[in-house]
Short mmCIF file of C-alpha atoms and ligand atoms in Angstrom, two decimals:
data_model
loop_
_atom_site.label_atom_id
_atom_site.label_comp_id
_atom_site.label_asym_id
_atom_site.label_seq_id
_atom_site.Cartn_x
_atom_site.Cartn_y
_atom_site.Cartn_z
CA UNK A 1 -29.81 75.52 84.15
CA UNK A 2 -26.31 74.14 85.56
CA UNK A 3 -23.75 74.25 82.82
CA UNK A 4 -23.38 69.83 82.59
CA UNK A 5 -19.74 69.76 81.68
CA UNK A 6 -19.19 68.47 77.89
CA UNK A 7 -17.94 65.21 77.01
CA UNK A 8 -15.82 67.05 74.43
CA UNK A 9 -14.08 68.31 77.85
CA UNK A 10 -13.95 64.95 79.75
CA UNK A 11 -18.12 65.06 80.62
CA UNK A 12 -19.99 61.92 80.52
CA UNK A 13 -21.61 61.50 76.91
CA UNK A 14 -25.41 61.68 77.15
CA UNK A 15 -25.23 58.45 75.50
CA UNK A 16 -22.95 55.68 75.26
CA UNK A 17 -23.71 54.39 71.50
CA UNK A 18 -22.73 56.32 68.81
CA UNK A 19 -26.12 57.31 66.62
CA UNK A 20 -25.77 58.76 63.02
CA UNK A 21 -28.04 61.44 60.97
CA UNK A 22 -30.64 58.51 59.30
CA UNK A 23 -30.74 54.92 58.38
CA UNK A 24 -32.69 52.33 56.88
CA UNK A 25 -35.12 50.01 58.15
CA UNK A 26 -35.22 46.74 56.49
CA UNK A 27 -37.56 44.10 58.34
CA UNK A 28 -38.10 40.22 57.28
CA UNK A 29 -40.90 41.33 54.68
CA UNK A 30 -37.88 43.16 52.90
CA UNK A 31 -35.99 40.02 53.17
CA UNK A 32 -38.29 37.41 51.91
CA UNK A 33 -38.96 39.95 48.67
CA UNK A 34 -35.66 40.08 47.50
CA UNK A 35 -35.03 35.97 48.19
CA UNK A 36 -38.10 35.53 46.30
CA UNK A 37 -36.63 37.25 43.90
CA UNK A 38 -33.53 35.61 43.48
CA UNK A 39 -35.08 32.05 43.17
CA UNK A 40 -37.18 33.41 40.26
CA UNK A 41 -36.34 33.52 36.97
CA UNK A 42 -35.34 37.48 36.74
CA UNK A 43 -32.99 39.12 37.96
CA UNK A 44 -33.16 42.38 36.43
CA UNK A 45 -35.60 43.84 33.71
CA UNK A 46 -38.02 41.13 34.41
CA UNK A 47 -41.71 41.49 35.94
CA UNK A 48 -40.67 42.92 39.64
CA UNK A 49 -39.40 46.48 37.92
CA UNK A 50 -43.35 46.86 35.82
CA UNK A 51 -44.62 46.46 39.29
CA UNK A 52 -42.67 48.81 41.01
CA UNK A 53 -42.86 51.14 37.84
CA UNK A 54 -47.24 50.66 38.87
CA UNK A 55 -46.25 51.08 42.23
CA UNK A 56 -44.55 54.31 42.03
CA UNK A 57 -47.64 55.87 40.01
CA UNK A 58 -50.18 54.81 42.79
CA UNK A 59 -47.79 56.03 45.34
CA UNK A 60 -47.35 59.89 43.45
CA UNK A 61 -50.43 59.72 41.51
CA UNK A 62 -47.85 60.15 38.48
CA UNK A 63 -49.41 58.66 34.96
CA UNK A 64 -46.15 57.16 34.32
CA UNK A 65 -43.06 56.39 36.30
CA UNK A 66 -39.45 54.84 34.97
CA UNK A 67 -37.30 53.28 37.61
CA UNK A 68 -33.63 54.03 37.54
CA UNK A 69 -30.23 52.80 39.11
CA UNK A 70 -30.15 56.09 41.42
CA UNK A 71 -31.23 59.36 41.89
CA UNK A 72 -28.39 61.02 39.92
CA UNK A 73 -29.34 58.74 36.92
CA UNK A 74 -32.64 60.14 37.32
CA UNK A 75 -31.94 63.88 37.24
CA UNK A 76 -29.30 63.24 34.11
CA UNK A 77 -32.55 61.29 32.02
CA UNK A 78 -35.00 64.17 33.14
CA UNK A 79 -32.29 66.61 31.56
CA UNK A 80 -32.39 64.58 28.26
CA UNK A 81 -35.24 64.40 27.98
CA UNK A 82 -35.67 67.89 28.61
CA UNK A 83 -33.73 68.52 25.85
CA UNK A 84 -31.43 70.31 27.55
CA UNK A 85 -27.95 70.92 25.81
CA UNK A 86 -24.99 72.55 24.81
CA UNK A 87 -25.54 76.57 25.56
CA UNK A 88 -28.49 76.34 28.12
CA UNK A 89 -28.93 77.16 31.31
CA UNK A 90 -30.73 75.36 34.13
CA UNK A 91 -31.66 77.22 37.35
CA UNK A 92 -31.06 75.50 40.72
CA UNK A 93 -30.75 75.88 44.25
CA UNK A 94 -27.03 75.54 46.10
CA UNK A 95 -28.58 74.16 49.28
CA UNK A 96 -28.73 70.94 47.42
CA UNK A 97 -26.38 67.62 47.13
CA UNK A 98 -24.30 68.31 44.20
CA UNK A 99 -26.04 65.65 41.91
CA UNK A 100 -28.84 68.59 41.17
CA UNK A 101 -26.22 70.65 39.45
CA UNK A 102 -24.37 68.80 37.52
CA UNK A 103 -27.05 66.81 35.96
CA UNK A 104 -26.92 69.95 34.09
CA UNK A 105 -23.38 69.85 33.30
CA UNK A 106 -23.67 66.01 32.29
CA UNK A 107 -25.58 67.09 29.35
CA UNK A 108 -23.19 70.02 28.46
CA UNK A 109 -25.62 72.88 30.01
CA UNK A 110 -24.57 75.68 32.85
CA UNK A 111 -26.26 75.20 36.31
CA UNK A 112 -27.00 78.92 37.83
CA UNK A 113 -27.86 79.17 41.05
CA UNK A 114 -30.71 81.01 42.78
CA UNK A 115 -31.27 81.80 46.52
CA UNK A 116 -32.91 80.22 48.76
CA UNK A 117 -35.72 81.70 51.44
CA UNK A 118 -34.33 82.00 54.78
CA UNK A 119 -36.94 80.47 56.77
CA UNK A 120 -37.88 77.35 54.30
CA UNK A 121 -34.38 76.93 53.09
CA UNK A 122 -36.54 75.95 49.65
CA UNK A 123 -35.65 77.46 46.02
CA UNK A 124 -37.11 81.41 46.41
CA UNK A 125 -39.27 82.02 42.95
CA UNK A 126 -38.09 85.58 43.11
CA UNK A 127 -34.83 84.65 43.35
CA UNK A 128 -35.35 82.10 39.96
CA UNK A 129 -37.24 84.58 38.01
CA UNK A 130 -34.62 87.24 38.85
CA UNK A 131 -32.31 84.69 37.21
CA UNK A 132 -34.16 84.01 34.32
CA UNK A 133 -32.89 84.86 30.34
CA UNK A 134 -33.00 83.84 27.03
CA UNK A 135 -30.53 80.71 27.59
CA UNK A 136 -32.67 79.15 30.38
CA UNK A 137 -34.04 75.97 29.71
CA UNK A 138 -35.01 74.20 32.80
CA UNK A 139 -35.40 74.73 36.67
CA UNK A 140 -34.73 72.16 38.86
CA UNK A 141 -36.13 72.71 42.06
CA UNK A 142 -35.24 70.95 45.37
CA UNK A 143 -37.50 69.83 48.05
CA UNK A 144 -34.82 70.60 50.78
CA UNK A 145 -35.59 68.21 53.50
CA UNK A 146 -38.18 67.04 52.03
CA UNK A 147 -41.12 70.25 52.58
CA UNK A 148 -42.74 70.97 49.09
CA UNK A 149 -41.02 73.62 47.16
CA UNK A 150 -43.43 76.75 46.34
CA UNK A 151 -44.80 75.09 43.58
CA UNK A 152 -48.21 77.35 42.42
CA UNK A 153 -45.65 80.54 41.86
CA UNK A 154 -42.52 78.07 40.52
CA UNK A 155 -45.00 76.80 37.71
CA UNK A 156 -46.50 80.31 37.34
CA UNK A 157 -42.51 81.20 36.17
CA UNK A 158 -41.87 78.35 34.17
CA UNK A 159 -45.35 78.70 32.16
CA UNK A 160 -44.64 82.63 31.51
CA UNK A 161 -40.82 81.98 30.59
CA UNK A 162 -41.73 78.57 28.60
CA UNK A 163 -39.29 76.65 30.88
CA UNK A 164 -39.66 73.02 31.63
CA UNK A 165 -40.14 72.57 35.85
CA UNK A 166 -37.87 69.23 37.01
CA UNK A 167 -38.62 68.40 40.70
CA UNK A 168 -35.60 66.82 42.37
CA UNK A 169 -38.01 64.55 45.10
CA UNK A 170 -35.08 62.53 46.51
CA UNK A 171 -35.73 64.31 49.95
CA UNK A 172 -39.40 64.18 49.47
CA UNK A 173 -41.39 60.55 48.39
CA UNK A 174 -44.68 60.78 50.68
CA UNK A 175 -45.15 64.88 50.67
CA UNK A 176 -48.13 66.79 49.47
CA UNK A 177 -48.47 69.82 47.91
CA UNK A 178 -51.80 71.10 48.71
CA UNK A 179 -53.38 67.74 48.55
CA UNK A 180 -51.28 66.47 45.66
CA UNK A 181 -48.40 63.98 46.49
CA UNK A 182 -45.16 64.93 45.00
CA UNK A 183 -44.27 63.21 41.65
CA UNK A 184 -47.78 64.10 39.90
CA UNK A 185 -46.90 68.54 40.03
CA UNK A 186 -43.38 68.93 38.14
CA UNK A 187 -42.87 68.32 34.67
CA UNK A 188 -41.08 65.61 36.14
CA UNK A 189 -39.93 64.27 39.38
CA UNK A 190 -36.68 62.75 40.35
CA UNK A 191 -36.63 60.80 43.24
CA UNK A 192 -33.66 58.91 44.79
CA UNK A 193 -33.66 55.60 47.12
CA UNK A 194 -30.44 55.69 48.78
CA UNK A 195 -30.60 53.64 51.73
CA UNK A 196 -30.72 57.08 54.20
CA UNK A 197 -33.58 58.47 51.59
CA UNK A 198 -37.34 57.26 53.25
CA UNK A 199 -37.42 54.36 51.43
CA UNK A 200 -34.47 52.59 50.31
CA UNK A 201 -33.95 49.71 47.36
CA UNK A 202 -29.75 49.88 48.54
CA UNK A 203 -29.05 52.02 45.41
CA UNK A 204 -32.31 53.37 43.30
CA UNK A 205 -33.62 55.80 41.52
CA UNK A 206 -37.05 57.40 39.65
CA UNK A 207 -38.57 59.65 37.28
CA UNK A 208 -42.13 60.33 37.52
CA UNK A 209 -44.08 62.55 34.73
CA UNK A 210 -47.74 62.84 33.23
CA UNK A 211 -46.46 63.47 29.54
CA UNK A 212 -46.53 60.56 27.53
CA UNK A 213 -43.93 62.01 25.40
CA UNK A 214 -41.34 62.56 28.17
CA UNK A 215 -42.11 59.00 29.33
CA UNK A 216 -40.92 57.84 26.22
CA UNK A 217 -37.79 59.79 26.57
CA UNK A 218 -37.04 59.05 29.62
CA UNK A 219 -37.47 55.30 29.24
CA UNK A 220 -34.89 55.57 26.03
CA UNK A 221 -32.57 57.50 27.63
CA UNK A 222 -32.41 55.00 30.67
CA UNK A 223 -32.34 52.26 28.68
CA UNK A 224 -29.93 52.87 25.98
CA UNK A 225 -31.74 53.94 23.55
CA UNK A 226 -33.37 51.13 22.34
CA UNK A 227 -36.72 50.48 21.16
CA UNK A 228 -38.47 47.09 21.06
CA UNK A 229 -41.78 48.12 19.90
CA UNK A 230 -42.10 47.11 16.43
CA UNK A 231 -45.07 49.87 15.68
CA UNK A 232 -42.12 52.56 16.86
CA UNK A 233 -39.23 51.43 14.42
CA UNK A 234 -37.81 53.97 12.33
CA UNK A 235 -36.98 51.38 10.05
CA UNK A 236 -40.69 50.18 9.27
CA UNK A 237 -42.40 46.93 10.81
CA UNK A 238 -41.94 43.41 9.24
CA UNK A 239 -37.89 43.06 10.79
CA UNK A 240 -37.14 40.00 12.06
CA UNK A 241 -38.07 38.95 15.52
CA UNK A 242 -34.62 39.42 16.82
CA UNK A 243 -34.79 42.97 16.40
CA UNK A 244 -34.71 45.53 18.39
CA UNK A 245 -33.04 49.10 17.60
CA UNK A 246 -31.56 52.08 18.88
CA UNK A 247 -32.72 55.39 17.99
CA UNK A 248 -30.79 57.49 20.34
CA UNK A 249 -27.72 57.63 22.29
CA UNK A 250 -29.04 56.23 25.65
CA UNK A 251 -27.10 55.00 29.14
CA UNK A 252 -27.48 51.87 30.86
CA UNK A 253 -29.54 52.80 34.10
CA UNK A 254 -31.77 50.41 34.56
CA UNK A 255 -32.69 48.76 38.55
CA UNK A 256 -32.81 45.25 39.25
CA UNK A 257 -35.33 43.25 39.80
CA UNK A 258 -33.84 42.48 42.53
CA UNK A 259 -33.99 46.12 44.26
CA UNK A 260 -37.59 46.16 42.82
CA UNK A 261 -38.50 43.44 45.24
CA UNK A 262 -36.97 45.21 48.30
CA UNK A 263 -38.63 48.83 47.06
CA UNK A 264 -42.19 47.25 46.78
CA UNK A 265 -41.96 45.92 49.87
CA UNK A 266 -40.30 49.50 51.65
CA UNK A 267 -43.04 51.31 49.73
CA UNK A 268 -45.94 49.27 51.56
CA UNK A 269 -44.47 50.87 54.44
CA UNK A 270 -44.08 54.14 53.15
CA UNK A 271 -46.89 55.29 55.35
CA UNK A 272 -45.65 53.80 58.83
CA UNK A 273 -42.25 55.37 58.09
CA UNK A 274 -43.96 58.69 57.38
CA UNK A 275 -45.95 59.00 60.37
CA UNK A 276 -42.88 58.12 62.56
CA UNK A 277 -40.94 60.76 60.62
CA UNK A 278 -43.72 63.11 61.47
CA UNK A 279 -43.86 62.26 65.33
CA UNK A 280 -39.90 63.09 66.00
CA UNK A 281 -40.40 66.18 63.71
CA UNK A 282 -43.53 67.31 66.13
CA UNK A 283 -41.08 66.00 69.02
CA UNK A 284 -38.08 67.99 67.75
CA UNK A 285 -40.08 71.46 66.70
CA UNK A 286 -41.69 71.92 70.33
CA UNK A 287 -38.31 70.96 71.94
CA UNK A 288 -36.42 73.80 70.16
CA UNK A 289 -39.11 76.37 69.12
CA UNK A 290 -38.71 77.86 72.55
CA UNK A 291 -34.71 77.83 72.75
CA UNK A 292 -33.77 81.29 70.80
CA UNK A 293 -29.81 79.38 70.65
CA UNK A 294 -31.83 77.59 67.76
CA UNK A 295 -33.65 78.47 64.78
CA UNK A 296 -36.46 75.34 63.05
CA UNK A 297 -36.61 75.32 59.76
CA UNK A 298 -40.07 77.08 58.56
CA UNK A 299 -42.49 75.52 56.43
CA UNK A 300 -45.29 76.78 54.29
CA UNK A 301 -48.75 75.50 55.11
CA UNK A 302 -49.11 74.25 51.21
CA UNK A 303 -46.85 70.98 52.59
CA UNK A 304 -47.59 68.54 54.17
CA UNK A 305 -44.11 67.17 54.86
CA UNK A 306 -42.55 63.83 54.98
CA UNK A 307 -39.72 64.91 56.33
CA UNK A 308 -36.16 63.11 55.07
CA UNK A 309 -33.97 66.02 57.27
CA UNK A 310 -34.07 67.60 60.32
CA UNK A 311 -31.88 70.81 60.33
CA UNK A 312 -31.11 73.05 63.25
CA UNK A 313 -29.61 76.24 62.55
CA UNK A 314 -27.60 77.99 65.32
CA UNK A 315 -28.38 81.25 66.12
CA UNK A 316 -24.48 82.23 66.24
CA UNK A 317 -25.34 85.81 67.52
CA UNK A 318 -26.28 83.70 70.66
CA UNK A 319 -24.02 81.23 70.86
CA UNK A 320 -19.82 81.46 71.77
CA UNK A 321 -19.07 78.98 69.44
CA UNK A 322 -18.88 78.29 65.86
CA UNK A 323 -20.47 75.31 63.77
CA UNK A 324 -18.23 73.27 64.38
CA UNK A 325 -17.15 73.35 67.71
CA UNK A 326 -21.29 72.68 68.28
CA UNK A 327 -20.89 70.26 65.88
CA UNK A 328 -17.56 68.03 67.33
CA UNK A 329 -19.48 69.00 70.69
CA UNK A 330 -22.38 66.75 69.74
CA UNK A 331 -20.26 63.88 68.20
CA UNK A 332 -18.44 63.53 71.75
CA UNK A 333 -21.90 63.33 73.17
CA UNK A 334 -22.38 60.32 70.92
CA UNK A 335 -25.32 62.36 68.03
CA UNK A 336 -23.26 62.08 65.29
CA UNK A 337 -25.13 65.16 62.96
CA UNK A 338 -23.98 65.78 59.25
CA UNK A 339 -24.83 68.89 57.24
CA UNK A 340 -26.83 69.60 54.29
CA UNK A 341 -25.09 71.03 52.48
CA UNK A 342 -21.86 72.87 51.42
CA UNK A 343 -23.47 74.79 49.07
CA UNK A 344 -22.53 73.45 45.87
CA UNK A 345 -20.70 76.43 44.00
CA UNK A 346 -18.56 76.05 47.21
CA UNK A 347 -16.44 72.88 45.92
CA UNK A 348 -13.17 73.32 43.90
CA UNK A 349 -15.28 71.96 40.14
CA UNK A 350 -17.51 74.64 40.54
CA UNK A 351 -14.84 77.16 41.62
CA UNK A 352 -12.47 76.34 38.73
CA UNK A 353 -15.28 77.19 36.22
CA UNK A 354 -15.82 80.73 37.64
CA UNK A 355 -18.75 80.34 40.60
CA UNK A 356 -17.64 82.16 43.43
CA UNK A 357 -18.37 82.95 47.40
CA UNK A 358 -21.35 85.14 47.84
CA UNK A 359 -23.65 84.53 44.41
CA UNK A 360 -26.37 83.34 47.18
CA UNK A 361 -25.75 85.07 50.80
CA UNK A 362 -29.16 83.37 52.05
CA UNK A 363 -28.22 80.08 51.52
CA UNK A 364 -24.27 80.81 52.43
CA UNK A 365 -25.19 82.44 55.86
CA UNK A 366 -27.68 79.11 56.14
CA UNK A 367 -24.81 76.73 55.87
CA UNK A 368 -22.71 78.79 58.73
CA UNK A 369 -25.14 77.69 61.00
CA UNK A 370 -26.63 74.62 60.04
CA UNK A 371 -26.35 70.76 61.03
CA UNK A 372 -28.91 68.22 60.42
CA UNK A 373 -29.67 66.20 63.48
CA UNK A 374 -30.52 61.81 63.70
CA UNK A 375 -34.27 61.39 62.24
CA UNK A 376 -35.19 57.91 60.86
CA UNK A 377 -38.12 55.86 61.80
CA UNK A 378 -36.41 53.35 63.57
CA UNK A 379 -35.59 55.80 66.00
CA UNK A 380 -36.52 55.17 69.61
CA UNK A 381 -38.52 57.39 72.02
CA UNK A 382 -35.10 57.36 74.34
CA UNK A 383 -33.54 57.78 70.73
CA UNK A 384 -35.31 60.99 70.31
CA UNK A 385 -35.06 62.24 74.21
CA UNK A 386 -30.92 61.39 73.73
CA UNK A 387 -30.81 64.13 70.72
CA UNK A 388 -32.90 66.64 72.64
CA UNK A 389 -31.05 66.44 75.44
CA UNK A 390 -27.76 66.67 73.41
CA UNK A 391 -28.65 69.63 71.77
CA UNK A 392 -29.79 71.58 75.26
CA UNK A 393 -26.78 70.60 76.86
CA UNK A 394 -24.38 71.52 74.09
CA UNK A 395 -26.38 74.94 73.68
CA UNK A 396 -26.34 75.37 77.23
CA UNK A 397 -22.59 75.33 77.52
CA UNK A 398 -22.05 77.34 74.69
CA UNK A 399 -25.13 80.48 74.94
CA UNK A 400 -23.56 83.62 75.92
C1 PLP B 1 -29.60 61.74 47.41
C2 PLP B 1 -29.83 62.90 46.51
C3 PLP B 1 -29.61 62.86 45.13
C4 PLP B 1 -28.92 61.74 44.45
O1 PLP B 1 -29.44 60.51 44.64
P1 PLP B 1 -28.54 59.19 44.51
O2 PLP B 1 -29.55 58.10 44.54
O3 PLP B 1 -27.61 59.17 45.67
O4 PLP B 1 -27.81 59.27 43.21
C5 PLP B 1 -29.98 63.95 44.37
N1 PLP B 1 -30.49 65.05 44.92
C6 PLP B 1 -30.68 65.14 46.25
C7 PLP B 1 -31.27 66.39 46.81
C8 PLP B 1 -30.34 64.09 47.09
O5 PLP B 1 -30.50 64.20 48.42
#
């Protein structure tokens, strides 16, 4: 192939408007939800969060779900009510935003960080056990992109060590896990509804669990701490009607109803989205499978992925330039890529309390090559064909 001269270098851009990593895709159903909404008589805490709550269980075949303000929110109620505290440890992956870490440091416990496999890019379970002692808790475990972590051998670990297994889902609403959709496997599942997550409610979060007495927990720990039910005071029945009390110290993280509405409605399309997700995936993976510039990202047959991310990972023994040169190469051409992630021992909080370069070389060497490419359901065929050709061009420059 003719080297096409860059448009980092003066080229012609393969395509004139600018397109980003992911974004949301809000149609007039969305709308009319959240108006309905607004003329009711709730705006938060009212009748649209129970059906979400309902929702979320069909959707994850969870027993019980408990909507948050946002993923992060999520991960910090799972670690309460985990009972996670002051002197334990909590194994996660660095490949991860940072929010899975320091949900652990929120509730004064050390995150330690395990490596990842180098063709899945998930959490390895010999890298967790090898990280295991008496001060660990809790893992939480990442569905990176949103493939299904290993979870038959991750539960295998936790059930010999007695840990308790906290699935961080924001990547993954819509996956299966032999069969099973994620939310109804971990202990319990944290899932996040940012508006570049699959579905979006602006700013949203979840917990998912089949343990009545973690739903409990989570529900006071989101809510802050307070207990209406007058057959679960500590004080004894027979208070007056105004009152309502607070057993624990608990956060205010509750959603609107208002982000309820627009969720409902996004998860009724949860399927559509998927598929479409799937299709650029399919379109991606046979566009670069054959290119040996670029390495896809692996995944185990157990998943069957909704995928959130799609990553490429230069092969840098093939290619003249670095990260990001490719990188800045494909912004000029108008793909505007992010990646995910600086591993998170990387930034200056974790450095300052003693993590350093080189606890995980899988995932380090990962993140010197990766860059995760525009896939959202919105996307257009041309959309799709624009990125492909991106990437060949920039690789084609650039192979040595
Ligand atoms: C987005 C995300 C979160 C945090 O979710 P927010 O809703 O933004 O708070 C946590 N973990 C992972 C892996 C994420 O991608």
């Amino acid at each position: 192939m003719e080297k096409e001269k860059l448009a980092i270098h003066g080229g012609t851009p393969v395509r004139e408007n600018k397109i980003f990593y992911g974004r949301q895709w809000i149609d007039d159903d969305d709308v009319k939800a959240v108006t309905d909404v607004l003329k009711g008589d709730y705006l938060t805490c009212g009748p649209t969060v129970t059906l979400l709550e309902k929702r979320i269980c069909e959707v994850t075949g969870a027993k019980y779900a408990v909507s948050v303000s946002n993923g992060t929110a999520a991960l910090h109620c799972a670690c309460i009510a985990a009972g996670i505290g002051e002197g334990d440890e909590v194994i996660t992956t660095p490949l991860t935003f940072a929010a899975s870490a320091n949900c652990a440091v929120y509730v004064g416990a050390k995150p330690v960080f395990a490596d990842v496999n180098p063709d899945t890019y998930n959490i390895d379970p010999d890298s967790i056990e090898a990280h295991i002692t008496e001060k660990t808790k809790a893992v939480v475990a990442v569905d990176y992109t949103g493939q299904a972590v290993e979870h038959d051998r991750i539960r295998e670990i936790c059930d010999k060590h007695g840990l308790i297994l906290i699935i961080d889902a924001a990547h993954a609403i819509g996956t299966r896990y032999n069969g099973r959709p994620e939310g109804s496997i971990g202990d319990m599942t944290c899932f996040s509804f940012h508006p570049v997550k699959t579905v979006t409610s602006g700013e949203g979060g979840a917990i998912t669990t089949n343990d009545p007495e973690l739903y409990k927990k989570l529900h006071l720990a989101s809510q802050h701490g307070i207990v209406r039910e007058p057959s679960e005071f500590y004080f004894g029945e027979g208070q007056g009607s105004w009152y309502y009390e607070m057993q624990t110290l608990g956060y205010n993280y509750r959603l609107t109803d208002v982000q309820a509405a627009l969720l409902i409605s996004q998860l009724s399309k949860l399927d559509k989205f998927s598929t479409r997700r799937k299709e650029i995936v399919n379109k991606y993976n046979q566009a670069f499978n054959d290119i040996p510039e670029i390495i896809v990202q692996k995944e185990i047959p157990e998943s069957d992925t909704t995928r959130h991310l799609y990553i490429i990972q230069l092969n840098l023994d093939k290619l003249s330039c670095n990260r990001k040169e490719f990188f800045d190469a494909m912004a000029a051409e108008n793909v505007q890529c992010q990646v995910h992630y600086v591993p998170v021992y990387y930034f200056p909080f974790y450095e300052k309390k003693g993590y350093h370069r080189g606890l995980c070389p899988v995932a380090e060497k990962i993140y010197e090559g990766i860059m995760s490419i525009p896939l959202y359901p919105l996307m257009s065929d041309k959309d799709v064909e624009d990125v492909i050709t991106a990437v060949k061009k920039v690789v084609n420059w650039y192979k040595k």
